[in-house]
Amino acid sequence: MLTMLETEHKPEAEKLVEEVKSLSEKEQRDLAIFLQGVRYAESKSEEKAYATN
């Protein structure tokens, strides 16, 4: 997976990548599912905000 990052965020991103790599496959899948849920909830929240304006 290719990810573009601003240079100032690179050290934090590298730490996060190392943490994720240290997780088991199941934990990585669970994290991915959780993050998909967060993105879904954020998109629904944005849709609701547009609907009320």
CSV table of C-alpha atoms in Angstrom, one decimal:
chain,number,residue,atom,x,y,z
A,1,MET,CA,0.0,0.0,0.0
A,2,LEU,CA,1.4,3.4,-1.0
A,3,THR,CA,0.6,6.2,1.4
A,4,MET,CA,1.5,9.8,0.7
A,5,LEU,CA,2.5,11.8,3.9
A,6,GLU,CA,3.6,15.2,4.6
A,7,THR,CA,7.2,15.2,5.8
A,8,GLU,CA,6.3,16.6,9.2
A,9,HIS,CA,4.0,13.6,9.9
A,10,LYS,CA,6.5,10.9,8.8
A,11,PRO,CA,8.0,10.1,12.2
A,12,GLU,CA,4.6,9.6,13.8
A,13,ALA,CA,3.4,7.5,10.8
A,14,GLU,CA,6.5,5.3,11.0
A,15,LYS,CA,5.8,4.6,14.6
A,16,LEU,CA,2.2,3.8,13.9
A,17,VAL,CA,3.2,1.4,11.0
A,18,GLU,CA,5.6,-0.4,13.3
A,19,GLU,CA,2.8,-0.8,15.9
A,20,VAL,CA,0.4,-2.2,13.3
A,21,LYS,CA,3.1,-4.6,12.0
A,22,SER,CA,3.5,-5.9,15.5
A,23,LEU,CA,-0.2,-6.9,15.7
A,24,SER,CA,-1.3,-10.4,14.8
A,25,GLU,CA,-3.2,-10.9,11.5
A,26,LYS,CA,-6.5,-11.1,13.4
A,27,GLU,CA,-5.7,-7.9,15.3
A,28,GLN,CA,-4.8,-6.2,12.0
A,29,ARG,CA,-8.1,-7.3,10.5
A,30,ASP,CA,-10.0,-6.2,13.6
A,31,LEU,CA,-8.3,-2.8,13.4
A,32,ALA,CA,-9.1,-2.5,9.7
A,33,ILE,CA,-12.8,-3.3,10.3
A,34,PHE,CA,-12.9,-0.8,13.2
A,35,LEU,CA,-11.4,2.0,11.0
A,36,GLN,CA,-13.9,1.2,8.2
A,37,GLY,CA,-16.6,1.7,10.8
A,38,VAL,CA,-15.2,5.0,11.9
A,39,ARG,CA,-15.0,6.2,8.2
A,40,TYR,CA,-18.6,5.0,7.7
A,41,ALA,CA,-19.8,6.9,10.8
A,42,GLU,CA,-17.9,10.0,9.7
A,43,SER,CA,-19.5,9.9,6.2
A,44,LYS,CA,-22.9,9.5,7.7
A,45,SER,CA,-22.3,12.4,10.1
A,46,GLU,CA,-21.2,14.6,7.1
A,47,GLU,CA,-24.3,13.6,5.1
A,48,LYS,CA,-26.5,14.5,8.1
A,49,ALA,CA,-24.7,17.9,8.4
A,50,TYR,CA,-25.3,18.6,4.7
A,51,ALA,CA,-28.9,17.6,5.0
A,52,THR,CA,-29.5,20.1,7.8
A,53,ASN,CA,-28.0,23.0,6.0
